[in-house]
XYZ file of C-alpha atoms in Angstrom:
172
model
C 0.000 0.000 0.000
C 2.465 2.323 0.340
C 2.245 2.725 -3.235
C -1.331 4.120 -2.787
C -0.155 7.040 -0.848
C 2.446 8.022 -3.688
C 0.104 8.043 -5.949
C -2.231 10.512 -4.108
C 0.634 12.579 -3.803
C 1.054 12.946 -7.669
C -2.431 14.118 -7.973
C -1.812 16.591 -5.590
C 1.009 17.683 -7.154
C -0.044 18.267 -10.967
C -3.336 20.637 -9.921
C -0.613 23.110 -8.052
C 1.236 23.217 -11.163
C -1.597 23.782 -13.238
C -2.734 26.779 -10.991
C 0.451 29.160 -11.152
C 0.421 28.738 -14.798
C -3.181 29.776 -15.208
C -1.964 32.520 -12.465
C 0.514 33.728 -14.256
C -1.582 33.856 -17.698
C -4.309 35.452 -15.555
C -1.677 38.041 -14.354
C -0.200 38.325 -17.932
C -3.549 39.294 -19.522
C -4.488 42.051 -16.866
C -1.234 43.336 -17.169
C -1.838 43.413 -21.262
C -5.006 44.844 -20.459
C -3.884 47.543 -18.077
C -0.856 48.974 -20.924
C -3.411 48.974 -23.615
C -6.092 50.960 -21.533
C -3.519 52.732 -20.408
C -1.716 53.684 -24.061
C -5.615 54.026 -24.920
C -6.291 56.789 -22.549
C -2.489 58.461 -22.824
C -3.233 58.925 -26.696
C -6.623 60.614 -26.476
C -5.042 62.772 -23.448
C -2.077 63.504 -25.958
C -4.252 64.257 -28.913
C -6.747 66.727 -26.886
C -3.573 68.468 -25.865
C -2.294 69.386 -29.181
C -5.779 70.173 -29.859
C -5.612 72.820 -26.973
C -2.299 73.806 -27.566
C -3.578 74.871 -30.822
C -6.535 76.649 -29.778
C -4.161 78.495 -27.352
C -2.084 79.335 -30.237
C -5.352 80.580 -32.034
C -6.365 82.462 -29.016
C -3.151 83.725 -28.373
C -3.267 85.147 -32.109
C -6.486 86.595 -31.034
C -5.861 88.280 -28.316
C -2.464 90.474 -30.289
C -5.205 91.363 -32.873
C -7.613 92.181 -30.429
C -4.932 94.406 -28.326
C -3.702 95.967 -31.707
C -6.941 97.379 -32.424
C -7.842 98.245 -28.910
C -4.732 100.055 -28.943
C -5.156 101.771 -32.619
C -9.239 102.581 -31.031
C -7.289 104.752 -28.466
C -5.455 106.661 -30.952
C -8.061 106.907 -32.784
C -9.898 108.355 -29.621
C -6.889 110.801 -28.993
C -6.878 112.183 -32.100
C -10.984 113.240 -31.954
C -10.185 114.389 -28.759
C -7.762 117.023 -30.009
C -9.338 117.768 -33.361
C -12.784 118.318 -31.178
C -10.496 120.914 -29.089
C -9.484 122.631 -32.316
C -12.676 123.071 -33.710
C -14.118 123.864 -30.366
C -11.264 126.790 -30.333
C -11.985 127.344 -33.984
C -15.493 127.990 -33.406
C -14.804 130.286 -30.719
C -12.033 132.537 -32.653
C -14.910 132.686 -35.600
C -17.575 133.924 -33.369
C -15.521 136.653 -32.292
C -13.813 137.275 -35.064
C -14.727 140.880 -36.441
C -15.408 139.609 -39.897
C -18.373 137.081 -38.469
C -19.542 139.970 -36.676
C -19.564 142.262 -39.478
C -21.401 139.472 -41.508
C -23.892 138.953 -38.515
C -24.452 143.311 -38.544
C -25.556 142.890 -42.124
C -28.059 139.977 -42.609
C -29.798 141.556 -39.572
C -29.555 144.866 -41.229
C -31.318 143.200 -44.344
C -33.711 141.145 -42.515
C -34.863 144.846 -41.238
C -34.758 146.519 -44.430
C -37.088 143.815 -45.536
C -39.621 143.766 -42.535
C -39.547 148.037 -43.132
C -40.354 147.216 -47.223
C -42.861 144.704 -45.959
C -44.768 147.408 -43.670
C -44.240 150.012 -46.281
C -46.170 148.093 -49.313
C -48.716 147.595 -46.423
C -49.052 151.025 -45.433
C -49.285 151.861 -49.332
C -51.934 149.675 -50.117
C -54.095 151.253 -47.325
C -53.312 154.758 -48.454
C -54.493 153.895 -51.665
C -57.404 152.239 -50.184
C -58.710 156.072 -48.969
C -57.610 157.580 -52.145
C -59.546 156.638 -55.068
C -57.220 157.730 -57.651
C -54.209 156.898 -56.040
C -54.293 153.124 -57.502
C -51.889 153.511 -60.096
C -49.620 155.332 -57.796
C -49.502 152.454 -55.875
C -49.532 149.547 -58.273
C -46.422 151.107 -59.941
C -45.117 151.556 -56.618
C -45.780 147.820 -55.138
C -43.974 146.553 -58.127
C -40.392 148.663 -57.556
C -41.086 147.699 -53.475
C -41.313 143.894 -54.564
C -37.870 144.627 -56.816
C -36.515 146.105 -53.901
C -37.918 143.407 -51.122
C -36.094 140.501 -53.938
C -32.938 142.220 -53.877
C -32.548 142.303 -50.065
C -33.243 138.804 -50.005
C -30.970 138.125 -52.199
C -28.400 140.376 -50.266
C -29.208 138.197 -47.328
C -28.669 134.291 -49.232
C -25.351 136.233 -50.217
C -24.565 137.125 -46.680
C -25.544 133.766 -44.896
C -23.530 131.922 -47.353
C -20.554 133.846 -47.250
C -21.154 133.421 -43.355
C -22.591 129.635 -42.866
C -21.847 128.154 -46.534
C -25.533 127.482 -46.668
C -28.670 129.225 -48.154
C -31.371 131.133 -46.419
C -34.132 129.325 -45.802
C -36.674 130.894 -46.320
C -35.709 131.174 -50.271
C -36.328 127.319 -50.583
């Protein structure tokens, strides 16, 4: 019988064997497993970063441009700035300059002469009114007051354009 017991033992024996080697393959295919996941997820992480590196380049680009024209807006402003001074000063010197006031003297002076030839043709046409034969007087009369009343009107456009550079209005 001791030959019994021997044989148990190689029983015994063999299924240890088998076990480390299924171990080991069990160890070997994690481990396979583990640098592919691993090579998996280190790629994508590697190809998002070039992808951000070049949206930082992008953005970098961006952000020159967008400080190049914030920087050529505040020249820009400068220079309004002082050309609003100058015609701010400009203005000024013209208002009080003695040929704008000499211009200002006679448009007013015409736009009396013409309220004066306005109130005269009135006062005319009443006189002539009372006066029966005074009609002709004062139809040849009217028409040299209306010559007269068209020229100071057109003394006047002449005067506000030489002052403004624009037209009277109320020849429009």
């Amino acid at each position: 019988m001791p030959s019994k017991p021997i044989d148990e033992k190689k029983p015994q024996e063999e299924a240890p064997k088998k076990k480390p080697i299924m171990l080991i393959a069990a160890f070997f295919v994690c481990f396979v497993f583990s640098v592919a996941a691993s090579s998996g997820v280190t790629y994508f992480l590697v190809q998002s970063s070039k992808e951000d590196v070049l949206v930082n380049e992008k953005i970098t680009e961006q952000s020159a441009v967008l400080s190049n024209f914030e920087q050529s807006l505040s020249q820009q402003d400068a220079k309004i700035k002082a050309i609003e001074e100058q015609t701010d000063v400009l203005k000024l010197y013209l208002r009080h300059s003695s040929a704008t006031a000499l211009k200002n003297i006679l448009v007013d002076q015409e736009q009396n002469i013409q309220a004066y030839l306005k109130v005269m043709k009135s006062a005319m046409r009443d006189l002539s009114e009372l006066s029966p034969r005074t009609i002709d007087w004062n139809d040849e009369y009217q028409y040299q007051l209306d010559l007269a009343l068209k020229g100071s009107i057109e003394r006047e456009d002449l005067l506000k354009l030489l002052k403004t550079g624009e037209p009277n209005e109320k020849s429009q």
